[in-house]
Tab-separated table of C-alpha atoms in Angstrom:
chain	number	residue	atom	x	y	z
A	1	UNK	CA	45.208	32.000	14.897
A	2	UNK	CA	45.076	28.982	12.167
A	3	UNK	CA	48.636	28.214	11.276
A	4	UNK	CA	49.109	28.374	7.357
A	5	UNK	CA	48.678	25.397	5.489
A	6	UNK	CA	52.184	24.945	3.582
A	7	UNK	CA	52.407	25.873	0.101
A	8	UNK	CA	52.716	23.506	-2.664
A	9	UNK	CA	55.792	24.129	-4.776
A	10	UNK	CA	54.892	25.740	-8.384
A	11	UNK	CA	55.939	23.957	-10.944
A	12	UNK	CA	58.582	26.141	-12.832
A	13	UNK	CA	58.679	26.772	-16.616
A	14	UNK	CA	60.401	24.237	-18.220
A	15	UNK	CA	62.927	25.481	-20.421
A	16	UNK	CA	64.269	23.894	-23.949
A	17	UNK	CA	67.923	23.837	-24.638
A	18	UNK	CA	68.982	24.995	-28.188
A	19	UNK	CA	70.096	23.104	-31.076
A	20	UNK	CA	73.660	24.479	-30.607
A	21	UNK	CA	73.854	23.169	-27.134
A	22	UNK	CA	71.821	19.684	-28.680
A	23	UNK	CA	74.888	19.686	-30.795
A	24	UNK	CA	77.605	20.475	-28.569
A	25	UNK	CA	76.626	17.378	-26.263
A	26	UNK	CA	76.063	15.030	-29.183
A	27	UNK	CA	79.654	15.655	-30.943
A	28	UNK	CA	80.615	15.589	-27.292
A	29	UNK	CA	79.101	12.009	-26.677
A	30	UNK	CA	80.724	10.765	-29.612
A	31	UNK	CA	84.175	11.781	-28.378
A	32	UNK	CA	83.755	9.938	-25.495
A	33	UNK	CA	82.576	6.958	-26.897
A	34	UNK	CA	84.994	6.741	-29.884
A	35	UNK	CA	84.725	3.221	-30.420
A	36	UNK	CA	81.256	2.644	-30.464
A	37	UNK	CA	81.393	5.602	-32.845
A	38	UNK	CA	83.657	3.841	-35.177
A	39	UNK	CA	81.798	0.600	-35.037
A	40	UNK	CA	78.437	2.269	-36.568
A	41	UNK	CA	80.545	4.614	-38.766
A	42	UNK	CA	82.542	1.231	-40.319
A	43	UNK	CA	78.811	-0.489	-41.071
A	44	UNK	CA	77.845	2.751	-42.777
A	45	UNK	CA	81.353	3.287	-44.697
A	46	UNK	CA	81.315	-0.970	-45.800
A	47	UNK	CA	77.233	-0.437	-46.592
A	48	UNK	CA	78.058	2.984	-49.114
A	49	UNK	CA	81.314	1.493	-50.527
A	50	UNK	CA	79.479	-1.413	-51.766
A	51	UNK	CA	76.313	0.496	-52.855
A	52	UNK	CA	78.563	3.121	-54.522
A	53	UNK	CA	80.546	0.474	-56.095
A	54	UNK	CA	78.233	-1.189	-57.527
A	55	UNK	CA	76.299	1.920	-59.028
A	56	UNK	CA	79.325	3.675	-60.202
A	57	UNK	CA	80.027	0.516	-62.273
A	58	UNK	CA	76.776	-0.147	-63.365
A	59	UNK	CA	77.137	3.548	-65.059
A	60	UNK	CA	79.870	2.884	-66.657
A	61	UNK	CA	79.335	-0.543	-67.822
A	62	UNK	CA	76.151	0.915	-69.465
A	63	UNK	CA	77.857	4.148	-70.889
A	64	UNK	CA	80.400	1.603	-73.013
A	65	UNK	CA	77.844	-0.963	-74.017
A	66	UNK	CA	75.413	2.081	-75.292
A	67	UNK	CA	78.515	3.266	-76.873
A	68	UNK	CA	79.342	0.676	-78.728
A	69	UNK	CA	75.782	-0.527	-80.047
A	70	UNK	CA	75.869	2.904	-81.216
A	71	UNK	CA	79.353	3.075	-82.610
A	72	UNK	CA	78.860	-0.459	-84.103
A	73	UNK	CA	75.934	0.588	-86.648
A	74	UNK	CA	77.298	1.073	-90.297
A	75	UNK	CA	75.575	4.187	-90.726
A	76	UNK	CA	77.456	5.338	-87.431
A	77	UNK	CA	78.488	9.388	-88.052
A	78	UNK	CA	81.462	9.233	-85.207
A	79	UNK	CA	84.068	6.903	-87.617
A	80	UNK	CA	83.163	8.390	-90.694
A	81	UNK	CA	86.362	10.956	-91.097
A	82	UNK	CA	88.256	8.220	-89.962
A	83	UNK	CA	87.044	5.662	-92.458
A	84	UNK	CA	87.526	8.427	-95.361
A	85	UNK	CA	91.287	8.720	-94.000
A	86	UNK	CA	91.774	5.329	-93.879
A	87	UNK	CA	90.047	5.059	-97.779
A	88	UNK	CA	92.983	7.494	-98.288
A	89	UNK	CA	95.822	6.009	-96.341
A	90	UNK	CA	95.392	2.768	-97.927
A	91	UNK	CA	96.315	3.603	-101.872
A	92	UNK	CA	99.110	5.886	-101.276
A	93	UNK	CA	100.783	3.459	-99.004
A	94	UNK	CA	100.013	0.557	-101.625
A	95	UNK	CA	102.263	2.967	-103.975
A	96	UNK	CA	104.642	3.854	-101.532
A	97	UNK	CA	105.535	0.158	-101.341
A	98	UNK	CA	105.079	-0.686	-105.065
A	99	UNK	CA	108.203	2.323	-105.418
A	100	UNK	CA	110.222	0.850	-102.471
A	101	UNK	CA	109.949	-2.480	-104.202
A	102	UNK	CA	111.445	-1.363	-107.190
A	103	UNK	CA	113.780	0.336	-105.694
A	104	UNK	CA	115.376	-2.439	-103.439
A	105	UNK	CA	114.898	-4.661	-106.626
A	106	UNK	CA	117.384	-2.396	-108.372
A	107	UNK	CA	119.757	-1.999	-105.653
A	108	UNK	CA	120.036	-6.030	-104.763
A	109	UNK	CA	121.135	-6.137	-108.578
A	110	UNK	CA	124.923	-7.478	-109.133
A	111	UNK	CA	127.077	-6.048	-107.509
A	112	UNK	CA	125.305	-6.674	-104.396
A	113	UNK	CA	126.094	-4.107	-101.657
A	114	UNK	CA	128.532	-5.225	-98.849
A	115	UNK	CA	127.199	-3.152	-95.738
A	116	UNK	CA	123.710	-2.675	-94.371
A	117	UNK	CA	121.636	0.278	-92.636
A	118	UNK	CA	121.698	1.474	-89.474
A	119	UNK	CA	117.995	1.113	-89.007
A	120	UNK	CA	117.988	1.883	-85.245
A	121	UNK	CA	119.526	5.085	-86.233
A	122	UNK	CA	117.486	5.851	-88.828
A	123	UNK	CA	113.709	4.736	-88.122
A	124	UNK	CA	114.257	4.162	-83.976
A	125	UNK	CA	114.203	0.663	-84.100
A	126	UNK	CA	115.567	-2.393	-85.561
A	127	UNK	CA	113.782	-3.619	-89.266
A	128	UNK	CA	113.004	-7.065	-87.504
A	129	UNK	CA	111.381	-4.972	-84.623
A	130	UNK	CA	109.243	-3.112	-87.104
A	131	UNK	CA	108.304	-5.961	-89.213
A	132	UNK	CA	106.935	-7.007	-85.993
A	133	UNK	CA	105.266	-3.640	-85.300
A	134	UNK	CA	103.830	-3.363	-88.626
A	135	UNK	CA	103.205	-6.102	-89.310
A	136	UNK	CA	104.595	-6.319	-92.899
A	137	UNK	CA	107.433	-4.654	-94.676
A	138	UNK	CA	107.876	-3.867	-98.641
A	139	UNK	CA	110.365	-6.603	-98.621
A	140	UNK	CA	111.952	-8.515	-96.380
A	141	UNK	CA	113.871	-7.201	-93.397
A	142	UNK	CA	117.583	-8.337	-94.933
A	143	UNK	CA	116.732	-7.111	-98.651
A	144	UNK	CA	115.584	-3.757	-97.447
A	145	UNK	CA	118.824	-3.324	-94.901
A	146	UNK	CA	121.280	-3.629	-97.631
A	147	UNK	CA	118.559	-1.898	-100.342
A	148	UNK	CA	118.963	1.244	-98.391
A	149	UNK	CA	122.534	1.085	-97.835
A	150	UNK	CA	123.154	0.883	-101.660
A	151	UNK	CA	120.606	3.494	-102.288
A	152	UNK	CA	119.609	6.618	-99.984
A	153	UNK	CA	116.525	7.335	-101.903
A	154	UNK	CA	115.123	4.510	-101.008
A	155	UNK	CA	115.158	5.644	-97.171
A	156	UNK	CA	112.822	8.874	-97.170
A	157	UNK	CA	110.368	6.691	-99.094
A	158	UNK	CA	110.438	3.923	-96.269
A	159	UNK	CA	109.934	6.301	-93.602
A	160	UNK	CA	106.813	8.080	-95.571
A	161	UNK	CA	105.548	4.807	-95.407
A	162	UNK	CA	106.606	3.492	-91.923
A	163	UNK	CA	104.914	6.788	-90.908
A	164	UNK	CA	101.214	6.365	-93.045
A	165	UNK	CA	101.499	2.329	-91.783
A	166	UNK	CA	101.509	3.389	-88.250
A	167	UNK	CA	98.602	5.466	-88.794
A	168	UNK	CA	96.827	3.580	-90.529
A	169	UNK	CA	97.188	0.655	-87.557
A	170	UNK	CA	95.912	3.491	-85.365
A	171	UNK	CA	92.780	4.225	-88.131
A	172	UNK	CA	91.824	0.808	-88.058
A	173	UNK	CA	92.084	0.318	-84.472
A	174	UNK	CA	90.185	3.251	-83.389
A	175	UNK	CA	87.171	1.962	-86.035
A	176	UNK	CA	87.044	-1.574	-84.571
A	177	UNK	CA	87.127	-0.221	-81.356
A	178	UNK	CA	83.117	-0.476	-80.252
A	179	UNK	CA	83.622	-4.581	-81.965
A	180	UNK	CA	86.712	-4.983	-79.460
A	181	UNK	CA	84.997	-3.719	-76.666
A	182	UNK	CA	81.821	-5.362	-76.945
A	183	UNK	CA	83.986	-8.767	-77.312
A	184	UNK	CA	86.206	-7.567	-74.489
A	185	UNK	CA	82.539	-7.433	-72.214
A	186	UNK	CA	81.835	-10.573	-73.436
A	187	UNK	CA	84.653	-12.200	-71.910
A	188	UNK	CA	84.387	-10.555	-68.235
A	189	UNK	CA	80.802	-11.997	-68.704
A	190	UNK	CA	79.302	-8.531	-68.572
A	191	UNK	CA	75.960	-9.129	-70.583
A	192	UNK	CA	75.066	-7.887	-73.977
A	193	UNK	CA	71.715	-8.942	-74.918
A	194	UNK	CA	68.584	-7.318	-73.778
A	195	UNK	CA	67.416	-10.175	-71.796
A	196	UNK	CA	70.516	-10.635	-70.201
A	197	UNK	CA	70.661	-7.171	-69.536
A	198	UNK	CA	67.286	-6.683	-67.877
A	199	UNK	CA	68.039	-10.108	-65.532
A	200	UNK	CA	71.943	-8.466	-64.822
A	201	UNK	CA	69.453	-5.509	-63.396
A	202	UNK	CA	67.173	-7.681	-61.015
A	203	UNK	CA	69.824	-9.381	-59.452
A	204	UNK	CA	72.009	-6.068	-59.044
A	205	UNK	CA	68.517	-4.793	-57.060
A	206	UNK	CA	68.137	-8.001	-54.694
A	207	UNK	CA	72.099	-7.493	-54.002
A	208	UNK	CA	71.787	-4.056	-53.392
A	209	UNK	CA	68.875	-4.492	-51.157
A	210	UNK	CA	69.942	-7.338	-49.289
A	211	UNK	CA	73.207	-4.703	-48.665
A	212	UNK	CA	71.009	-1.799	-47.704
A	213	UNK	CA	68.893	-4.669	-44.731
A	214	UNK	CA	72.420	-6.172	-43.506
A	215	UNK	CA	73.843	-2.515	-43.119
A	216	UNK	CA	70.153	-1.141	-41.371
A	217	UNK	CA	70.334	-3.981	-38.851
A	218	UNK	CA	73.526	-3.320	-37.969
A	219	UNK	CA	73.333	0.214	-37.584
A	220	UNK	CA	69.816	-0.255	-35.257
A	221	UNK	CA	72.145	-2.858	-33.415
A	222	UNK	CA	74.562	-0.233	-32.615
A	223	UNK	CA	72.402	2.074	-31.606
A	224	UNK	CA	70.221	0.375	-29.413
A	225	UNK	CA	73.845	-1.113	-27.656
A	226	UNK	CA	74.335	2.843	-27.668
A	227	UNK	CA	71.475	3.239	-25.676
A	228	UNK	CA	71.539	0.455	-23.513
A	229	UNK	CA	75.295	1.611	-22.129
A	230	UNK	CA	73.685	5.056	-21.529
A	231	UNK	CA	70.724	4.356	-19.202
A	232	UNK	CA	71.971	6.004	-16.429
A	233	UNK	CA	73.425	8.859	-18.042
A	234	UNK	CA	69.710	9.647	-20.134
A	235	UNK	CA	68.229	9.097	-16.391
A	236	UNK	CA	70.433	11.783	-15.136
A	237	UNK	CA	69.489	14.186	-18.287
A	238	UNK	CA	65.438	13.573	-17.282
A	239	UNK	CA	66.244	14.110	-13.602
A	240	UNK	CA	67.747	17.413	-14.597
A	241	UNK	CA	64.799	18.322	-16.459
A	242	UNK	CA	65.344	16.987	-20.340
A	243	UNK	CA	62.685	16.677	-22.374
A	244	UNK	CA	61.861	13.553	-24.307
A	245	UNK	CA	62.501	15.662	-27.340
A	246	UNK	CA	65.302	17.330	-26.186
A	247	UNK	CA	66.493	13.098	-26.115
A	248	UNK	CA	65.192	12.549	-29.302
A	249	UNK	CA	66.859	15.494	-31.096
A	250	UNK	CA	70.255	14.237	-29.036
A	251	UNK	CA	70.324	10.700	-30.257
A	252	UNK	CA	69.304	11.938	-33.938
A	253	UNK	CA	71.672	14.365	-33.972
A	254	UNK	CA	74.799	11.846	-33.317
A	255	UNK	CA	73.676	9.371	-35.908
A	256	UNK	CA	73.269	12.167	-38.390
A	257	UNK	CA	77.403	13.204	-37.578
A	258	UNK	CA	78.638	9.287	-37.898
A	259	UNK	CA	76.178	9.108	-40.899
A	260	UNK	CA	77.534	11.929	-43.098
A	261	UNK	CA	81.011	11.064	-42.425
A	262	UNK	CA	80.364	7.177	-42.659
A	263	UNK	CA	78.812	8.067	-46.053
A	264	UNK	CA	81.305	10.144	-47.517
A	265	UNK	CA	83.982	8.119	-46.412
A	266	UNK	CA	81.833	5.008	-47.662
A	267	UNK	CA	81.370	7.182	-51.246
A	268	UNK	CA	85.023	7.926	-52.138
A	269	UNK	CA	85.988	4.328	-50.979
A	270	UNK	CA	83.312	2.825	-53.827
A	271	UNK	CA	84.160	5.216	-56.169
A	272	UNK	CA	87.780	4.550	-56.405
A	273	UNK	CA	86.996	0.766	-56.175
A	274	UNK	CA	84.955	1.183	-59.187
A	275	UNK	CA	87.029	3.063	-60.867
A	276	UNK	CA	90.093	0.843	-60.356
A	277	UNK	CA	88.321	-2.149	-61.458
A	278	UNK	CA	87.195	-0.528	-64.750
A	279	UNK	CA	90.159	0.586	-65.677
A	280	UNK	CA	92.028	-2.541	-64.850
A	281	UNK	CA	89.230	-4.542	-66.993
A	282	UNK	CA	88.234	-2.077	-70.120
A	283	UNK	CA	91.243	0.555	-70.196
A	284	UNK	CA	91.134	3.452	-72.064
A	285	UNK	CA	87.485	2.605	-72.976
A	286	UNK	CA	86.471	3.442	-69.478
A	287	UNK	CA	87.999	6.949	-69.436
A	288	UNK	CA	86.376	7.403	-72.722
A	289	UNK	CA	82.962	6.905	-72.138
A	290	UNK	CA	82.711	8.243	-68.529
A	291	UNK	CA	79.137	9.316	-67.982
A	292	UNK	CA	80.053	12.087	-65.397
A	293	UNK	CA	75.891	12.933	-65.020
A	294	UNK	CA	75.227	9.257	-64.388
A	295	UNK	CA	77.858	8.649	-61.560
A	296	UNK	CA	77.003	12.670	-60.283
A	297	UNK	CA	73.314	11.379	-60.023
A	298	UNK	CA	73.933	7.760	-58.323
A	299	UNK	CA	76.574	9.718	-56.061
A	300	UNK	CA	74.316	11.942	-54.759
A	301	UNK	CA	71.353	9.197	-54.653
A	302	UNK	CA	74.138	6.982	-52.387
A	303	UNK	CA	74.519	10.481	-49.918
A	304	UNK	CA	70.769	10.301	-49.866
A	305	UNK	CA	70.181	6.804	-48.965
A	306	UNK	CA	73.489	6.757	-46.403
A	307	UNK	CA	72.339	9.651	-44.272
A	308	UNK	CA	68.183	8.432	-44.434
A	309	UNK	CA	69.738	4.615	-43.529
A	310	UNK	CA	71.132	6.061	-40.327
A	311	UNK	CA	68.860	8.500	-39.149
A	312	UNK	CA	66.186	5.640	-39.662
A	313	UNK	CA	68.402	3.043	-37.624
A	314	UNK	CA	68.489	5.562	-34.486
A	315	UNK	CA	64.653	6.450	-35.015
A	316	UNK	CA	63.522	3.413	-32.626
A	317	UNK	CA	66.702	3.841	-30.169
A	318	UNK	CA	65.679	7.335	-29.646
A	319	UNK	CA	62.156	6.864	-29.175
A	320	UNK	CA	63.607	3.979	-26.665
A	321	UNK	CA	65.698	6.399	-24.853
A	322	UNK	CA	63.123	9.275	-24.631
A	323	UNK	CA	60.343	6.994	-23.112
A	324	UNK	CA	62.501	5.809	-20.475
A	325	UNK	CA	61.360	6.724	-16.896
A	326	UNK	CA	64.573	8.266	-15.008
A	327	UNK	CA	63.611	6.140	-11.804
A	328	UNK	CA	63.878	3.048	-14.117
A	329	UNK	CA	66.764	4.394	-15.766
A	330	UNK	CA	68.955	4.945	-12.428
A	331	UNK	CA	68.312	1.544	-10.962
A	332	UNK	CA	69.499	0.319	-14.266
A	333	UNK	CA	72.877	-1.902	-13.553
A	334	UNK	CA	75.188	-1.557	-16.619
């Protein structure tokens, strides 16, 4: 009786994990290495805050210079009630004064009074203090303290006018606002001429992509240092049976956890950097002419480009990893 030849083995099915338990491990592998997981998450957060930075300011900056080439025009709709108030202001406070005048002119005649106003009491501040506010006063500050005190009529009339004055300081300033603003850009060197404008925009691109290489490299360095510390450990995942995309899908699915968070940490950080800086240079202009569709738009362009940059950078590392033999893998000394 022939003995049987021995069986070969059959290979058994080979079985995919699920993207739950893909996940599980990956969050799981970034636990455990914490600090490599904060090096690649500190590129991506320094690469976002820049490019968020710098695209959050670029809206604005172009919000308030459209705004005041617009605002600037003569036919220009926005001022127009305030130009016909200030066309209004400007008469009645030129007879306010003219009756003030003649007032304190009759009051300063012999016998002179003896005592003066309490102005602080009476207006809030000191005449000298709102000659200096104003600018100008129907008189001067001493003539008009001892005016008043002679004669009380004379005091609802000054406040009428300190009142229409202050407006009309507020009037004017509000219709040479786009001329203070564009000189105010002038100064921080921000440009205002087309040319300027369009070579302002190529250099803002080289920056921007010279930002975009320096944080790719980095984030490929990381990764493949990633890989490189886990030899053994992917080894011992393709003894056990992984699969190369099973590897892939691992790898991928870290760098897309350190690059959401390392973008929307990177996001807020540019945005409030922007922000800070325009308010510190233009001031109320800035809150003004906030173009909340631009920054939405270049917000969610800067998610975009975060997440792609880092799921591009672990592309290679991955594809590294997965066509590692295990055999190689073990013997590796690290």
């Amino acid at each position: 009786m022939n003995p049987q030849s021995p069986q070969k083995p059959a290979v058994q099915r080979q079985i995919a994990l699920p993207m739950k338990t893909a996940v599980e491990i990956a969050w799981k592998n970034i636990r455990m290495r914490l600090s490599r997981s904060l090096l690649v998450t500190s590129g991506i957060v320094l690469a976002l805050a820049f490019l968020t930075s710098i695209n959050v300011s670029k809206s604005m900056v172009d919000a308030m210079r459209d705004w005041a080439a617009a605002a600037s025009a003569p036919d220009a709709q926005e001022f127009a009630p305030l130009r016909a108030e200030r066309d209004k202001l400007e008469p009645d406070l030129a007879r306010l004064e003219t009756q003030i005048r003649s007032k304190s002119h009759a009051a300063l005649s012999p016998p002179k009074p003896k005592g003066r106003i309490d102005a602080d009491k009476e207006f809030g501040k000191e005449l000298p203090a709102l000659q200096k506010e104003i600018g100008t006063l129907p008189g001067t500050a001493d003539d008009l303290g001892l005016a008043m005190a002679k004669d009380a009529s004379i005091v609802p009339l000054f406040k009428t006018w300190l009142e229409q004055s202050r407006r009309l300081l507020e009037v004017r300033a509000q219709i040479s606002a786009p001329q203070s603003l564009q000189q105010l850009m002038k100064a921080s060197g921000v440009p205002t001429t087309a040319k300027d404008i369009a070579n302002n925009r190529i250099q803002t691109r080289w920056l921007l992509g010279l930002a975009l290489l320096v944080a790719f490299v980095g984030i490929l360095n990381a990764m493949l240092m990633s890989v490189t510390e886990r030899f053994r450990e992917i080894g011992t995942m393709k003894c056990l049976g992984a699969l190369d995309s099973f590897i892939i899908k691992l790898f991928l699915i870290e760098s897309l956890f350190q690059g959401v968070v390392g973008t929307l940490i990177g996001i807020i950080l540019g945005v409030l950097l922007s922000l800070a800086s325009t308010l510190t240079s233009y001031g109320h202009f800035a809150w003004k002419n906030l173009p909340l569709g631009q920054i939405s738009l270049a917000l969610l362009i800067c998610l975009a480009i975060g997440v792609a940059l880092t799921v591009a950078g672990a592309l290679y590392p991955a594809w590294q990893a997965a066509r590692m033999q295990p055999i190689e893998a073990m013997r590796t000394d690290t």
